[in-house]
Coordinates of C-alpha atoms in Angstrom, one line a residue:
Chain A
M87 CA 45.6 -8.4 19.1
A88 CA 44.6 -7.5 15.6
Y89 CA 42.3 -4.0 14.0
T90 CA 40.1 -3.9 12.5
E91 CA 37.0 -1.6 11.1
T92 CA 34.2 -2.8 10.0
T93 CA 31.9 -0.6 7.8
Y94 CA 28.0 -0.9 7.0
V95 CA 27.0 1.2 3.8
G96 CA 24.2 1.1 1.2
P97 CA 23.5 0.9 -0.9
W98 CA 21.2 -1.1 2.1
T99 CA 19.7 -4.6 0.7
G100 CA 17.2 -4.8 3.3
A101 CA 16.3 -7.6 5.1
D102 CA 17.8 -11.1 4.5
I103 CA 18.1 -14.0 6.4
S104 CA 18.6 -16.5 3.5
M105 CA 22.7 -16.9 5.6
P106 CA 22.6 -17.4 8.8
E107 CA 23.7 -14.0 10.8
T108 CA 26.9 -13.9 10.4
D109 CA 27.0 -14.2 6.6
I110 CA 24.3 -12.2 5.5
K111 CA 26.3 -9.1 3.1
P112 CA 26.6 -6.1 6.3
S113 CA 24.5 -4.2 3.6
A114 CA 22.0 -6.0 4.7
T115 CA 19.8 -7.3 8.3
P116 CA 18.4 -9.6 9.8
F117 CA 15.9 -7.4 11.6
S118 CA 14.6 -4.2 11.6
N119 CA 11.5 -1.8 12.0
N120 CA 10.4 1.2 10.8
M121 CA 13.9 1.5 9.1
F122 CA 14.1 2.3 5.0
G123 CA 16.6 2.6 2.7
R124 CA 17.4 4.7 0.1
Q125 CA 19.9 5.7 -2.1
G126 CA 22.5 4.5 0.3
E127 CA 20.3 6.3 3.7
L128 CA 18.7 3.9 5.9
C129 CA 16.1 6.9 6.9
S130 CA 13.3 6.3 10.3
R131 CA 10.2 6.0 8.8
M132 CA 7.8 9.1 7.3
R133 CA 5.9 10.2 10.0
L134 CA 2.7 8.8 10.2
A135 CA -0.2 11.9 11.3
N136 CA -3.6 12.5 12.1
F137 CA -4.9 14.1 8.6
C138 CA -8.7 14.5 8.8
Q139 CA -11.1 12.8 10.2
A140 CA -13.2 9.6 8.1
P141 CA -16.7 10.5 6.6
Q142 CA -19.1 10.5 9.7
D143 CA -21.5 7.5 8.6
G144 CA -19.8 5.7 11.3
T145 CA -18.9 2.4 9.1
P146 CA -15.3 1.6 7.5
V147 CA -13.7 3.8 4.6
L148 CA -12.8 0.8 2.2
G149 CA -12.1 3.2 -1.3
L150 CA -10.4 5.8 -1.9
T151 CA -8.9 7.6 -4.9
S152 CA -8.8 10.6 -6.9
F153 CA -10.4 11.0 -10.8
I154 CA -11.0 13.6 -13.4
D155 CA -14.0 14.2 -14.7
I156 CA -15.4 15.5 -18.2
N157 CA -14.5 19.1 -17.4
G158 CA -11.4 18.5 -16.4
V159 CA -12.1 18.5 -12.6
V160 CA -10.6 16.6 -10.1
H161 CA -12.5 14.8 -7.0
T162 CA -11.4 13.0 -4.8
V163 CA -14.0 10.3 -2.7
A164 CA -13.4 8.2 -0.4
I165 CA -15.8 5.1 0.0
T166 CA -17.0 3.9 2.7
Q167 CA -20.4 0.7 3.6
L168 CA -23.3 3.0 3.1
N169 CA -22.2 5.7 1.4
L170 CA -19.8 7.4 -1.9
Y171 CA -18.0 10.9 -0.4
Q172 CA -16.0 13.7 -2.1
L173 CA -13.3 15.8 -0.4
S174 CA -14.7 20.2 0.0
Y175 CA -12.7 21.4 -1.5
N176 CA -12.3 24.2 1.8
Y177 CA -10.5 21.1 3.6
A178 CA -7.8 22.7 5.8
D179 CA -11.1 25.3 6.6
L180 CA -13.0 23.0 8.0
A181 CA -10.1 20.7 9.2
K182 CA -8.3 23.7 11.3
A183 CA -12.4 24.4 12.8
N184 CA -12.0 20.6 13.6
Q185 CA -15.3 19.8 11.4
N186 CA -15.3 16.8 9.0
P187 CA -14.2 17.8 4.9
W188 CA -15.7 14.4 3.7
L189 CA -19.2 15.7 1.4
V190 CA -22.0 13.1 0.9
V191 CA -22.4 12.1 -2.7
A192 CA -24.7 9.8 -3.2
S193 CA -26.0 6.4 -1.2
L194 CA -25.4 2.7 -1.0
P195 CA -27.7 0.2 -0.1
A196 CA -28.4 0.5 3.7
T197 CA -28.0 -4.2 2.9
N198 CA -23.9 -3.5 2.2
T199 CA -22.5 -4.9 4.8
S200 CA -19.5 -6.3 2.5
N201 CA -15.6 -5.0 4.0
I202 CA -13.7 -6.5 1.0
P203 CA -11.7 -3.3 0.4
Y204 CA -13.6 -1.2 -3.6
A205 CA -12.3 -3.0 -7.0
I206 CA -12.3 1.0 -7.9
Q207 CA -11.4 1.7 -11.8
N208 CA -11.4 4.7 -13.2
L209 CA -12.9 5.1 -17.4
Q210 CA -13.9 7.7 -19.9
A211 CA -13.7 10.1 -16.6
K212 CA -16.1 8.5 -14.6
L213 CA -15.0 6.5 -11.3
F214 CA -17.2 3.0 -11.4
F215 CA -16.4 0.8 -7.8
T216 CA -17.3 -2.8 -7.0
N217 CA -16.5 -4.4 -3.2
G218 CA -18.1 -8.3 -3.9
T219 CA -22.2 -7.2 -3.6
P220 CA -24.1 -8.3 -6.9
H221 CA -23.6 -3.7 -8.5
V222 CA -20.9 -2.0 -10.1
W223 CA -21.5 1.7 -9.7
Q224 CA -21.0 4.5 -11.7
W225 CA -20.0 8.3 -10.7
D226 CA -19.4 11.4 -12.9
G227 CA -18.7 13.7 -10.9
I228 CA -21.1 16.0 -12.0
S229 CA -24.1 14.8 -11.2
N230 CA -25.9 13.8 -7.0
T231 CA -26.3 10.0 -7.7
I232 CA -24.7 6.9 -8.1
T233 CA -25.4 4.6 -11.2
D234 CA -25.7 0.9 -11.0
V235 CA -24.5 -0.4 -14.2
G236 CA -24.2 -4.5 -13.4
Q237 CA -27.2 -5.3 -15.4
L238 CA -28.2 -8.1 -16.4
A239 CA -31.0 -9.6 -18.1
T240 CA -32.6 -11.2 -15.0
G241 CA -30.9 -9.7 -12.2
T242 CA -27.5 -7.4 -11.8
C243 CA -23.8 -8.5 -11.6
G244 CA -21.2 -6.9 -9.4
S245 CA -17.2 -8.5 -8.3
T246 CA -14.5 -9.3 -5.8
F247 CA -11.8 -7.9 -8.1
M248 CA -12.4 -5.2 -11.5
M249 CA -10.2 -4.6 -14.2
E250 CA -11.0 -2.8 -17.5
L251 CA -9.1 -4.3 -20.5
N252 CA -9.5 -3.3 -24.2
A253 CA -12.1 -1.3 -24.3
R254 CA -13.8 -3.4 -22.1
I255 CA -14.7 -3.9 -18.0
V256 CA -14.0 -6.9 -16.5
L257 CA -15.8 -8.7 -13.0
V258 CA -13.6 -11.0 -12.3
S259 CA -15.3 -13.3 -9.3
T260 CA -18.9 -12.0 -9.5
V261 CA -21.8 -12.3 -7.5
E262 CA -24.6 -11.9 -9.1
T263 CA -28.7 -12.0 -8.3
N264 CA -31.0 -14.0 -11.0
S265 CA -34.4 -13.2 -10.4
G266 CA -33.6 -11.7 -6.3
V267 CA -31.9 -15.0 -5.7
Q268 CA -28.0 -13.8 -5.2
A269 CA -25.3 -16.1 -5.4
N270 CA -21.8 -15.8 -5.8
F271 CA -18.9 -17.2 -9.4
P272 CA -16.2 -17.5 -7.5
F273 CA -14.3 -19.3 -10.9
R274 CA -16.6 -16.7 -13.3
A275 CA -14.9 -13.9 -15.4
R276 CA -17.5 -12.1 -17.0
W277 CA -17.3 -8.5 -19.3
S278 CA -18.3 -5.7 -21.3
P279 CA -19.4 -4.7 -24.5
T280 CA -16.6 -2.5 -26.6
G281 CA -16.6 1.5 -25.2
F282 CA -19.5 0.2 -22.6
P283 CA -22.6 1.0 -24.4
S284 CA -25.8 2.7 -22.7
P285 CA -28.3 0.8 -21.8
V286 CA -25.2 -0.6 -19.8
T287 CA -24.8 -4.5 -19.6
F288 CA -23.3 -7.7 -18.4
D289 CA -25.0 -9.8 -20.4
P290 CA -24.4 -11.5 -23.5
N291 CA -28.6 -11.8 -23.9
T292 CA -29.0 -8.6 -24.4
N293 CA -25.7 -7.2 -26.4
L294 CA -24.0 -10.0 -28.2
D295 CA -20.7 -7.9 -27.5
A296 CA -21.1 -9.2 -23.4
G297 CA -20.7 -12.4 -21.6
F298 CA -18.5 -14.0 -19.2
N299 CA -16.8 -17.6 -18.9
D300 CA -16.1 -20.1 -15.5
L301 CA -12.3 -21.3 -15.3
L302 CA -13.9 -24.6 -14.4
D303 CA -10.9 -27.4 -16.1
C304 CA -9.4 -24.9 -12.8
P305 CA -9.3 -26.6 -9.5
D306 CA -8.9 -23.6 -7.1
V307 CA -10.2 -19.9 -7.6
L308 CA -10.2 -16.2 -8.6
T309 CA -8.0 -14.0 -6.3
G310 CA -7.8 -11.5 -8.3
C311 CA -7.1 -9.9 -11.7
L312 CA -4.5 -7.5 -13.5
P313 CA -4.5 -6.8 -16.9
I314 CA -0.4 -6.3 -18.1
G315 CA -0.7 -3.6 -22.2
R316 CA -3.2 -6.5 -23.6
T317 CA -2.6 -8.5 -21.7
G318 CA -5.2 -9.6 -18.4
Y319 CA -3.9 -12.2 -15.7
L320 CA -6.4 -13.6 -13.4
F321 CA -5.2 -14.5 -10.7
R322 CA -6.4 -18.4 -9.5
S323 CA -5.2 -19.1 -5.6
N324 CA -2.6 -22.0 -7.7
G325 CA -2.2 -20.9 -11.0
I326 CA -2.3 -17.6 -13.5
T327 CA -4.2 -17.6 -16.7
E328 CA -4.0 -15.1 -19.3
M329 CA -6.7 -13.7 -21.0
I330 CA -5.5 -12.2 -24.2
P331 CA -8.3 -10.5 -26.7
T332 CA -9.0 -12.2 -29.9
S333 CA -9.7 -10.9 -33.1
G334 CA -13.2 -9.9 -32.5
Q335 CA -14.8 -13.1 -33.9
G336 CA -15.7 -16.1 -32.3
N337 CA -15.0 -15.7 -28.8
A338 CA -14.3 -11.9 -27.1
W339 CA -10.4 -13.4 -25.2
D340 CA -8.2 -15.8 -25.3
F341 CA -7.9 -18.5 -22.8
N342 CA -4.8 -19.5 -21.8
H343 CA -3.7 -21.5 -18.7
L344 CA -0.3 -21.3 -18.1
W345 CA -0.5 -23.6 -15.4
A346 CA -3.9 -25.2 -14.4
S347 CA -2.1 -27.6 -11.9
D348 CA -3.9 -28.0 -7.9
R349 CA -0.4 -26.6 -7.0
G350 CA 1.0 -24.3 -7.9
I351 CA 2.6 -20.6 -8.3
G352 CA -0.5 -18.6 -8.6
N353 CA -2.5 -15.9 -5.6
A354 CA -3.1 -17.3 -2.4
F355 CA -3.6 -14.1 -1.2
P356 CA -6.6 -11.8 -2.8
Q357 CA -5.5 -7.9 -1.9
T358 CA -2.5 -8.6 -2.2
I359 CA -2.0 -8.2 -5.5
A360 CA -0.7 -4.6 -7.3
G361 CA 0.5 -3.0 -10.0
F362 CA 2.0 -0.6 -12.0
G363 CA 2.5 0.8 -15.8
P364 CA 4.2 -3.2 -17.1
M365 CA 5.0 -4.1 -14.1
G366 CA 2.9 -5.8 -11.4
I367 CA 3.9 -7.5 -7.8
F368 CA 1.2 -10.3 -5.6
I369 CA 3.0 -13.3 -3.1
S370 CA 2.1 -17.2 -3.6
G371 CA 1.7 -19.5 -0.7
E372 CA 5.6 -20.3 -1.0
G373 CA 7.1 -16.5 -2.2
I374 CA 7.3 -13.5 -3.9
Y375 CA 6.5 -12.4 -7.4
K376 CA 7.0 -10.0 -10.0
I377 CA 5.5 -9.8 -13.9
T378 CA 6.0 -8.5 -16.5
P379 CA 5.4 -9.3 -20.2
T380 CA 9.3 -10.8 -20.7
S381 CA 9.7 -11.8 -16.5
F382 CA 8.7 -14.0 -14.1
D383 CA 10.6 -13.2 -10.8
D384 CA 11.2 -14.1 -7.6
I385 CA 11.8 -10.5 -5.8
G386 CA 11.1 -12.2 -1.9
L387 CA 14.9 -13.2 -1.4
G388 CA 15.8 -13.6 1.7
A389 CA 12.9 -11.1 3.4
T390 CA 10.4 -14.5 1.9
D391 CA 10.1 -16.2 4.9
L392 CA 9.7 -13.7 7.3
I393 CA 7.4 -11.9 5.5
L394 CA 5.3 -15.8 5.2
S395 CA 5.5 -15.6 9.1
D396 CA 4.1 -12.7 9.6
I397 CA 1.4 -13.0 6.7
A398 CA 1.2 -16.4 9.0
S399 CA 0.6 -14.9 12.0
A400 CA -2.3 -12.2 10.3
T401 CA -5.1 -11.9 12.0
G402 CA -7.4 -9.4 10.0
F403 CA -6.6 -8.5 6.4
E404 CA -3.7 -7.9 4.4
S405 CA -3.8 -5.0 1.6
A406 CA -1.2 -4.5 -0.5
T407 CA -1.1 -2.1 -3.5
I408 CA 2.4 0.0 -5.7
L409 CA 3.0 4.0 -4.8
P410 CA 5.0 5.3 -7.9
Y411 CA 6.2 7.5 -5.2
F412 CA 5.8 9.6 -2.0
S413 CA 4.9 12.9 -3.5
P414 CA 5.8 13.5 -6.9
S415 CA 9.6 15.7 -5.4
Y416 CA 9.7 12.3 -3.3
P417 CA 9.6 9.5 -6.4
F418 CA 9.7 6.2 -4.0
S419 CA 8.6 3.5 -5.8
V420 CA 6.6 0.9 -3.5
Y421 CA 5.3 -2.0 -2.5
W422 CA 3.5 -1.7 0.1
L423 CA 2.2 -5.2 1.4
N424 CA -0.2 -3.7 4.9
L425 CA -2.0 -7.2 7.1
G426 CA -3.0 -6.7 10.5
V427 CA -1.3 -8.5 13.0
G428 CA -3.6 -8.5 16.4
D429 CA -4.4 -5.4 17.6
D430 CA -1.2 -3.7 15.4
T431 CA -0.8 -3.6 11.3
V432 CA 2.5 -5.0 10.6
A433 CA 3.7 -3.9 6.8
W434 CA 6.6 -4.8 4.9
F435 CA 7.5 -1.9 2.0
Y436 CA 9.6 -3.0 -1.0
N437 CA 11.6 -0.9 -2.8
I438 CA 11.2 -1.6 -6.9
K439 CA 13.9 0.2 -7.5
E440 CA 16.5 -1.2 -5.4
Q441 CA 15.2 -5.0 -3.9
G442 CA 14.8 -4.5 -0.6
W443 CA 12.0 -5.9 2.4
Y444 CA 11.8 -3.2 5.1
R445 CA 9.3 -4.2 7.7
Q446 CA 7.8 -1.8 9.3
I447 CA 4.9 -2.4 12.2
F448 CA 1.6 0.8 12.6
R449 CA 0.8 -0.2 16.5
N450 CA -2.6 0.2 17.4
K451 CA -4.5 0.5 14.3
H452 CA -5.7 -1.3 11.6
F453 CA -6.8 0.1 8.0
S454 CA -9.3 -0.2 6.1
C455 CA -8.5 0.4 2.4
R456 CA -5.1 1.0 0.6
P457 CA -3.3 3.9 0.6
K458 CA -3.5 6.1 -2.0
Y459 CA -1.5 9.1 -3.2
V460 CA -4.7 12.0 -3.9
F461 CA -5.5 15.5 -4.5
I462 CA -6.7 17.4 -1.0
H463 CA -6.3 20.7 -3.2
Chain B
M291 CA -15.6 15.2 17.5
V292 CA -17.5 12.3 14.9
A293 CA -20.5 15.4 12.9
A294 CA -23.7 13.3 13.2
F295 CA -25.1 11.9 9.8
E296 CA -27.4 13.2 8.2
P297 CA -28.9 12.5 4.8
P298 CA -27.6 14.3 1.3
P299 CA -28.7 17.6 0.3
N300 CA -30.9 18.5 -2.5
L301 CA -29.1 18.9 -4.9
D302 CA -31.3 19.1 -8.1
G303 CA -31.7 22.3 -9.0
E304 CA -31.6 24.2 -13.0
P305 CA -28.2 22.7 -15.7
Q306 CA -25.6 25.4 -15.0
P307 CA -23.2 26.6 -18.3
P308 CA -20.0 25.4 -18.2
S309 CA -18.0 26.4 -16.5
G310 CA -14.9 23.9 -16.2
G311 CA -15.5 23.2 -12.3
Q312 CA -16.1 25.6 -9.5
P313 CA -14.4 25.8 -5.8
P314 CA -18.4 26.0 -3.9
Q315 CA -18.6 25.9 -0.1
N316 CA -21.0 22.1 -0.3
N317 CA -22.1 19.9 -3.3
P318 CA -23.4 22.3 -6.0
P319 CA -27.0 22.1 -7.7
G320 CA -26.2 19.6 -9.6
P321 CA -28.8 18.7 -13.0
A322 CA -32.2 17.8 -13.7
S323 CA -32.5 14.3 -14.4
N324 CA -33.1 15.3 -17.8
P325 CA -31.7 12.7 -20.5
A326 CA -31.2 15.2 -22.9
I327 CA -29.1 16.6 -20.9
N328 CA -25.4 17.1 -22.4
L329 CA -23.0 16.1 -19.2
A330 CA -20.4 18.1 -20.6
L331 CA -21.7 21.3 -20.8
V332 CA -23.1 21.1 -17.1
T333 CA -20.7 21.5 -13.6
S334 CA -19.1 19.4 -12.1
T335 CA -20.7 18.8 -8.5
G336 CA -18.1 19.9 -5.8
G337 CA -14.4 19.4 -6.6
L338 CA -10.5 20.1 -6.5
D339 CA -8.5 22.5 -8.7
G340 CA -5.3 19.6 -8.0
T341 CA -2.4 21.4 -7.4
L342 CA -2.0 19.4 -3.9
G343 CA -1.8 16.1 -2.9
Q344 CA -1.1 13.5 -0.3
V345 CA -0.7 9.6 0.5
L346 CA -3.8 9.2 2.3
I347 CA -5.7 5.7 3.9
F348 CA -7.9 5.4 6.6
G349 CA -7.7 3.1 9.9
T350 CA -9.5 2.7 13.0
S351 CA -8.1 3.2 16.5
S352 CA -8.0 -0.5 18.0
F353 CA -8.6 1.2 21.4
S354 CA -11.0 3.9 20.7
G355 CA -12.6 1.7 17.0
Q356 CA -13.0 5.6 15.8
S357 CA -12.5 6.1 11.6
L358 CA -9.7 8.6 10.8
G359 CA -8.1 9.1 7.8
F360 CA -3.8 10.0 8.0
N361 CA -2.0 11.1 5.9
I362 CA 1.8 10.0 5.1
D363 CA 4.4 12.6 5.0
P364 CA 7.7 12.6 2.6
T365 CA 9.4 15.2 4.1
N366 CA 8.9 14.5 7.7
F367 CA 10.6 11.3 9.2
N368 CA 10.1 11.6 12.3
C369 CA 8.4 8.9 13.1
E370 CA 5.5 8.4 15.6
E371 CA 7.1 4.6 16.1
D372 CA 9.8 3.4 17.8
C373 CA 12.8 2.0 15.1
E374 CA 15.4 -0.2 15.4
Y375 CA 18.1 -1.5 12.8
D376 CA 20.0 -4.5 12.8
F377 CA 23.7 -5.3 12.0
K378 CA 25.4 -8.3 10.6
V379 CA 26.6 -9.9 13.3
E380 CA 30.6 -10.1 13.2
E381 CA 32.7 -13.3 13.7
V382 CA 35.5 -11.4 12.3
K383 CA 38.0 -14.8 12.8
P384 CA 35.4 -17.0 13.6
G385 CA 36.6 -18.5 17.4
N386 CA 37.9 -15.0 18.6
A387 CA 36.6 -13.0 21.5
Q388 CA 36.6 -9.3 19.2
T389 CA 36.5 -6.4 21.8
V390 CA 34.4 -3.2 20.4
N391 CA 36.1 0.1 21.4
K392 CA 33.9 2.4 19.2
V393 CA 31.2 3.1 16.5
L394 CA 31.2 5.8 14.6
I395 CA 27.9 7.1 12.7
R396 CA 28.1 9.0 9.5
Y397 CA 24.6 10.4 9.7
R398 CA 22.6 13.3 7.9
D399 CA 21.4 15.7 9.1
L400 CA 17.6 16.3 9.2
G401 CA 17.3 18.0 12.8
T402 CA 18.6 16.7 16.6
V403 CA 17.3 13.0 16.9
N404 CA 17.8 10.3 20.3
V405 CA 19.7 7.2 19.8
M406 CA 20.7 3.8 21.5
V407 CA 23.7 2.0 20.5
T408 CA 24.1 -1.5 21.5
I409 CA 26.2 -4.3 20.8
K410 CA 24.8 -7.7 22.3
G411 CA 27.3 -11.2 21.3
T412 CA 28.5 -13.8 23.6
D413 CA 30.4 -13.9 26.5
P414 CA 33.9 -15.3 25.1
K415 CA 34.2 -17.7 28.5
T416 CA 30.8 -18.8 29.4
G417 CA 28.5 -18.5 25.2
V418 CA 25.8 -16.3 27.4
P419 CA 24.7 -13.4 26.2
Q420 CA 25.4 -10.6 26.6
S421 CA 24.3 -6.9 25.8
K422 CA 26.2 -3.4 26.3
S423 CA 24.2 -0.3 25.0
L424 CA 25.9 3.3 25.6
P425 CA 23.7 5.0 29.6
F426 CA 22.2 8.0 27.8
S427 CA 21.6 7.8 24.1
I428 CA 23.6 9.6 21.4
I429 CA 22.3 13.4 20.1
L430 CA 22.5 13.7 16.7
G431 CA 22.4 16.8 14.6
G432 CA 20.2 19.5 15.7
A433 CA 20.8 22.0 12.1
S434 CA 18.4 20.5 9.9
D435 CA 21.4 21.5 7.8
K436 CA 21.1 17.9 5.0
K437 CA 24.6 18.2 5.6
I438 CA 26.7 14.8 6.6
K439 CA 28.7 14.7 10.3
S440 CA 29.4 12.1 12.4
A441 CA 29.2 10.8 15.6
Y442 CA 31.0 8.4 17.9
A443 CA 29.7 6.6 20.5
D444 CA 32.1 5.5 23.0
I445 CA 31.1 2.1 23.8
T446 CA 33.9 -0.7 25.0
C447 CA 33.0 -4.7 25.1
T448 CA 34.7 -8.1 24.5
F449 CA 32.5 -10.2 22.5
E450 CA 32.3 -13.1 21.3
A451 CA 30.7 -12.2 17.3
P452 CA 30.0 -8.8 17.9
Q453 CA 26.4 -6.9 16.8
C454 CA 26.7 -3.8 16.6
I455 CA 22.6 -2.4 16.7
I456 CA 20.5 1.5 16.5
T457 CA 18.0 2.4 17.8
R458 CA 15.5 4.8 18.5
M459 CA 12.5 5.6 20.8
G460 CA 9.4 7.4 19.0
N461 CA 8.3 10.3 18.1
A462 CA 12.7 11.4 19.3
G463 CA 14.0 13.1 15.5
P464 CA 14.5 12.1 11.7
L465 CA 17.2 9.9 11.5
C466 CA 19.1 9.4 8.6
I467 CA 22.5 7.1 8.5
T468 CA 24.4 7.0 5.7
K469 CA 27.2 5.2 6.9
V470 CA 28.2 3.2 10.3
L471 CA 32.4 2.2 11.4
M472 CA 32.5 -0.9 14.3
I473 CA 36.1 -0.5 15.2
M474 CA 37.5 -3.6 17.2
E475 CA 40.3 -5.9 18.0
T476 CA 40.6 -9.3 18.0
D477 CA 42.1 -11.2 20.3
T478 CA 44.4 -13.5 18.3
N479 CA 44.6 -16.4 21.0
P480 CA 41.1 -18.5 20.3
L481 CA 39.2 -19.4 22.6
I482 CA 39.4 -23.0 22.1

C-alpha cells in the first residue's frame, strides 16, 4: 500500500466543470453552495438577515441608492412602483419599536405598474430615475416633490436603461408619448443637452443640443448601456455599439457598431450588465465577458456551463450589480448575479480580484432590486 | 406588522436659512413653490449623516408575499442557509482503490460551527456509488480568537476515486477553512 496525502489549499479558484471532476485543479470545486473563497480562505456566506420593514405601500422596491444633495446631506432612498421614500434619521429607534423607517417623499403616478428595476443616476447633486415608463423623475433632496424631466415637444419620455455620458443624460431603449399615445422604441438612444440646462428637454425640436438615434441598421434591440471613460457602450442582444462624443460640430456622437451581425457577442440578458470604474461585466448567450477600455475577456471560465444552466432554469427576474466592498473594512469586490428560480433566488458571486465563481442560494425569497451599499445613519 | 399606508404629509413651509441638513423626526418643512428661491440656501428634506453604511437588498417572501429589507453583514459568516463544498475527485492511480484514513481540517476560529465530513466514491469491486459520513458532526472553534487551528475527521473507508465533501447546516456557525488534507493509502494491486 502506498501512502498519499492530498492537500487542498488556496488561492481558491471557484466552480470548474471545464474538465471532469477527477481532473480539475485541487483549488477548484465541481459543486459548492453558499461558500466562497477569498484571500486563501473558504468561508460560509455572510449572513442575510432581516433589517427593516419594506416601504409601506405594498409594491416591490425596485430601486435603492444613496446620494448627496447640494447641501452635502446624504439621502438613502428606496423607490417602489408608486412612491419615492427616504430612510429616516431615526431608523434605529423606529426599527426597535417595530415601526416603518421609510418616509414618503413623493408619489409616482398610480398608473405605474412597471416591475423593471429602476435605472438610477446621481448627477448634479440630484437623483434621476426611470424604469421603462415614459418619465424621467428627478429629486433634489431638498423639495418634497419630484419633477418629470423627460420632456419632449409633444409628450414625455423615459427608458429602460440610462447613463450619463459627456455631461448628458442618455436614455436607452426609450418609452415615449406623443400627443397622448405611448410607444416603445427598443432600438433608440435619446440624449439631453449638455449640462442638462433648464428648461429640461430631450427633444431637438426644443433644444438643438438634444437628440436621438435609432439603430435601425442592427437586427437586434438595445438591452443595456455602460459608460466607461468617455465611451458609452450600447449593448444589443447580439452586439455592442460604441457611442463616442464628437467635437460637437454636427452629430453629437459617433455610433460605431463593433459588430452588427444577426449573431454575435452581446448582452443577451437585460439587467445583468454591471459596471465599476473602468470595467463592466455582461452575459452573452454563450459566455460571460469583462470589458475595459483596452480588453475584452471571457471570465466565465469553468463555471460558464453552470451559470448559463441556472439562467436557463430561471423562472423569474434576473439582475446583477458589482459591489466593490461589503463594508469599508471588508473590501471584497464581487459581481453579484441574482436569478429567480422557483421559490428561491440562486445567486452567483464572482470574486473579481481572484477570478472565481461561487454559487449561492437564498431560499424562499425573491429579490426585487439590486443589492447596494447605502448609508443607514 | 406593516403600518397602513398614509398620504404624504403637507411639507410646505417657509424657506429656512442654510444649515447643511438637520436630523428631524419626520421630513422637515420644505420650500414653498417659488422659482426665485436658491435651492443651495434651503434646508434639505430629511437626510442622514453618512457615517454608517450597510449592503441592503429588498425582497419578498415566497411564502407570505411580505416584502422586507435585508442586510448582508460582512462580520457574520453564520450563513442562514445550508452550505456545501465538494473537493476534487481523487483518482491518485486510476484503476486502484484508495483507503481514506483521516481528513485534517485547518480552520480559522470565528466561533463554534458544526460541520459534516463525507467521503464519496465507488465500491472498488462493484462500481456502485458509495458514501460514508461521520456519525456525528465535527465541532470546530469556540474561542472566536481568529487563530488557525486543526481538527481531525477520523473516517475510514475504501473507495475507488474518493471525494471529500464538507457540509454545514444553516445557522450552524461561521465556517472558515484554510486547508484540508485527505490522508489515504493506495492499493497497489490494480482493480482490473
